[in-house]
GROMACS .gro file of C-alpha atoms in nm:
model
  162
    1MET     CA    1  -0.509   0.841  -2.261
    2ALA     CA    2  -0.319   0.654  -1.978
    3ASP     CA    3  -0.540   0.394  -1.777
    4SER     CA    4  -0.660   0.522  -1.439
    5SER     CA    5  -0.613   0.276  -1.172
    6PHE     CA    6  -0.656   0.233  -0.771
    7ASP     CA    7  -0.516  -0.013  -0.528
    8ILE     CA    8  -0.722  -0.259  -0.300
    9VAL     CA    9  -0.493  -0.260   0.043
   10SER     CA   10  -0.554  -0.394   0.385
   11LYS     CA   11  -0.336  -0.205   0.614
   12VAL     CA   12  -0.409  -0.051   0.953
   13GLU     CA   13  -0.238   0.263   1.107
   14ARG     CA   14  -0.013   0.119   1.376
   15GLN     CA   15  -0.030   0.458   1.584
   16GLU     CA   16  -0.409   0.420   1.577
   17VAL     CA   17  -0.402   0.118   1.722
   18ASP     CA   18  -0.160   0.211   1.995
   19ASN     CA   19  -0.384   0.522   2.070
   20ALA     CA   20  -0.682   0.267   2.093
   21LEU     CA   21  -0.480   0.030   2.325
   22ASN     CA   22  -0.396   0.332   2.541
   23GLN     CA   23  -0.720   0.451   2.600
   24ALA     CA   24  -0.856   0.110   2.648
   25ALA     CA   25  -0.584   0.039   2.922
   26LYS     CA   26  -0.694   0.378   3.070
   27GLU     CA   27  -1.067   0.299   3.093
   28ILE     CA   28  -0.965  -0.009   3.238
   29SER     CA   29  -0.761   0.132   3.506
   30GLN     CA   30  -1.047   0.371   3.615
   31ARG     CA   31  -1.359   0.168   3.574
   32TYR     CA   32  -1.515   0.020   3.897
   33ASP     CA   33  -1.600  -0.348   3.740
   34PHE     CA   34  -1.226  -0.399   3.671
   35LYS     CA   35  -1.100  -0.309   4.030
   36GLY     CA   36  -0.934  -0.591   4.199
   37VAL     CA   37  -0.953  -0.858   3.908
   38GLY     CA   38  -0.608  -0.768   3.772
   39ALA     CA   39  -0.723  -0.645   3.423
   40SER     CA   40  -0.475  -0.525   3.199
   41ILE     CA   41  -0.400  -0.457   2.825
   42SER     CA   42  -0.079  -0.415   2.674
   43TRP     CA   43   0.155  -0.494   2.383
   44SER     CA   44   0.354  -0.797   2.389
   45GLY     CA   45   0.588  -0.770   2.103
   46ASP     CA   46   0.374  -0.764   1.803
   47LYS     CA   47   0.073  -0.920   1.962
   48ILE     CA   48  -0.178  -0.751   2.200
   49LEU     CA   49  -0.185  -0.920   2.551
   50MET     CA   50  -0.517  -0.880   2.764
   51GLU     CA   51  -0.515  -1.027   3.112
   52ALA     CA   52  -0.781  -1.074   3.405
   53ASN     CA   53  -0.890  -1.304   3.692
   54SER     CA   54  -1.179  -1.465   3.532
   55GLU     CA   55  -1.285  -1.554   3.203
   56ASP     CA   56  -1.566  -1.299   3.172
   57ARG     CA   57  -1.345  -1.025   3.297
   58VAL     CA   58  -1.080  -1.060   2.999
   59LYS     CA   59  -1.362  -1.096   2.761
   60ALA     CA   60  -1.482  -0.745   2.897
   61VAL     CA   61  -1.123  -0.603   2.831
   62LEU     CA   62  -1.142  -0.724   2.500
   63ASP     CA   63  -1.487  -0.573   2.433
   64VAL     CA   64  -1.355  -0.244   2.590
   65PHE     CA   65  -1.063  -0.262   2.328
   66GLN     CA   66  -1.279  -0.342   2.022
   67SER     CA   67  -1.501  -0.047   2.121
   68LYS     CA   68  -1.190   0.183   2.120
   69LEU     CA   69  -1.067   0.055   1.775
   70ILE     CA   70  -1.410   0.132   1.624
   71LYS     CA   71  -1.427   0.487   1.757
   72ARG     CA   72  -1.058   0.504   1.597
   73GLY     CA   73  -1.231   0.396   1.248
   74ILE     CA   74  -1.027   0.060   1.266
   75SER     CA   75  -1.211  -0.217   1.127
   76LEU     CA   76  -1.247  -0.526   1.385
   77LYS     CA   77  -1.185  -0.761   1.058
   78ALA     CA   78  -0.826  -0.657   1.114
   79LEU     CA   79  -0.839  -0.777   1.484
   80ASP     CA   80  -0.772  -1.164   1.494
   81ALA     CA   81  -0.835  -1.224   1.862
   82GLY     CA   82  -0.778  -1.604   2.039
   83GLU     CA   83  -0.970  -1.746   2.295
   84PRO     CA   84  -0.908  -1.688   2.646
   85GLN     CA   85  -0.681  -1.932   2.782
   86LEU     CA   86  -0.582  -1.998   3.156
   87SER     CA   87  -0.242  -1.944   3.243
   88GLY     CA   88  -0.171  -2.023   3.616
   89LYS     CA   89  -0.449  -1.821   3.785
   90GLU     CA   90  -0.477  -1.556   3.486
   91TYR     CA   91  -0.682  -1.582   3.189
   92LYS     CA   92  -0.503  -1.435   2.879
   93ILE     CA   93  -0.603  -1.330   2.540
   94PHE     CA   94  -0.378  -1.279   2.290
   95ALA     CA   95  -0.483  -1.084   1.984
   96SER     CA   96  -0.279  -0.966   1.652
   97ILE     CA   97  -0.339  -0.691   1.385
   98GLU     CA   98  -0.355  -0.873   1.034
   99GLU     CA   99  -0.221  -0.667   0.743
  100GLY     CA  100  -0.196  -0.723   0.372
  101ILE     CA  101  -0.433  -0.941   0.145
  102SER     CA  102  -0.312  -1.301   0.111
  103GLN     CA  103  -0.294  -1.428  -0.241
  104GLU     CA  104  -0.602  -1.639  -0.219
  105ASN     CA  105  -0.787  -1.341  -0.066
  106ALA     CA  106  -0.658  -1.130  -0.363
  107LYS     CA  107  -0.754  -1.388  -0.612
  108LYS     CA  108  -1.105  -1.410  -0.503
  109VAL     CA  109  -1.140  -1.021  -0.526
  110ALA     CA  110  -1.009  -1.022  -0.858
  111LYS     CA  111  -1.245  -1.269  -0.949
  112ILE     CA  112  -1.538  -1.078  -0.839
  113ILE     CA  113  -1.426  -0.797  -1.015
  114ARG     CA  114  -1.397  -1.000  -1.354
  115ASP     CA  115  -1.716  -1.168  -1.312
  116GLU     CA  116  -1.957  -0.900  -1.144
  117GLY     CA  117  -1.760  -0.570  -1.264
  118PRO     CA  118  -1.784  -0.355  -1.574
  119LYS     CA  119  -1.598  -0.507  -1.905
  120GLY     CA  120  -1.246  -0.362  -1.942
  121VAL     CA  121  -1.154  -0.345  -1.579
  122LYS     CA  122  -0.819  -0.529  -1.522
  123ALA     CA  123  -0.706  -0.629  -1.155
  124GLN     CA  124  -0.343  -0.745  -1.086
  125VAL     CA  125  -0.190  -0.902  -0.787
  126GLN     CA  126   0.116  -0.716  -0.650
  127GLY     CA  127   0.249  -0.870  -0.333
  128ASP     CA  128  -0.004  -0.819  -0.065
  129GLU     CA  129  -0.227  -0.548  -0.241
  130LEU     CA  130  -0.457  -0.543  -0.567
  131ARG     CA  131  -0.407  -0.279  -0.849
  132VAL     CA  132  -0.726  -0.226  -1.051
  133SER     CA  133  -0.700  -0.032  -1.373
  134SER     CA  134  -0.939   0.068  -1.652
  135LYS     CA  135  -0.966   0.342  -1.918
  136SER     CA  136  -1.292   0.478  -1.749
  137ARG     CA  137  -1.266   0.633  -1.426
  138ASP     CA  138  -1.653   0.573  -1.400
  139ASP     CA  139  -1.582   0.195  -1.442
  140LEU     CA  140  -1.348   0.219  -1.125
  141GLN     CA  141  -1.590   0.415  -0.938
  142ALA     CA  142  -1.833   0.105  -1.025
  143VAL     CA  143  -1.580  -0.133  -0.904
  144ILE     CA  144  -1.522   0.049  -0.557
  145ALA     CA  145  -1.898   0.037  -0.521
  146LEU     CA  146  -1.936  -0.340  -0.592
  147LEU     CA  147  -1.660  -0.425  -0.335
  148LYS     CA  148  -1.801  -0.206  -0.064
  149GLY     CA  149  -2.122  -0.389  -0.098
  150LYS     CA  150  -1.951  -0.715  -0.058
  151ASP     CA  151  -1.886  -0.841   0.290
  152PHE     CA  152  -1.516  -0.992   0.290
  153ASP     CA  153  -1.348  -1.154   0.626
  154PHE     CA  154  -1.063  -0.891   0.590
  155ALA     CA  155  -1.063  -0.525   0.606
  156VAL     CA  156  -1.024  -0.351   0.248
  157GLN     CA  157  -0.919   0.029   0.177
  158PHE     CA  158  -0.879   0.191  -0.159
  159VAL     CA  159  -0.575   0.411  -0.216
  160ASN     CA  160  -0.368   0.574  -0.498
  161TYR     CA  161  -0.700   0.665  -0.694
  162ARG     CA  162  -0.561   0.832  -1.010
   0.00000   0.00000   0.00000
């Protein structure tokens, strides 16, 4: 019988991020506390640019965006937001969406699977994802449960379970 397997990935649906950004922009344009402070949120190339005329207002824009991401089911671990920077009279925050599991993070996950997971489970790094395989599907389910219980500093999803 062939081995069963699944992949551990860190991917974000770009369309969902775009929807969250549009919802946040709409809320910012309508909310009373953002009137007259020049608050805005938009794409700037691959990054997300948030602007306002005070540091606390630009942090509030980030907060609105984060709440929209949560409602759309996107982990905040995928959002890498910088600190507010003064640019002329505006404060700006640049944020990016992190995708893919780095080699060092993939090695950490593989080590956890080797050390704490069931015997006979193999983990292989394949580019920016990790393939986990075993003869027993129950062992794979145990690995998924083990990894869901861990708190990584990056978002993980489990795909291609077969």
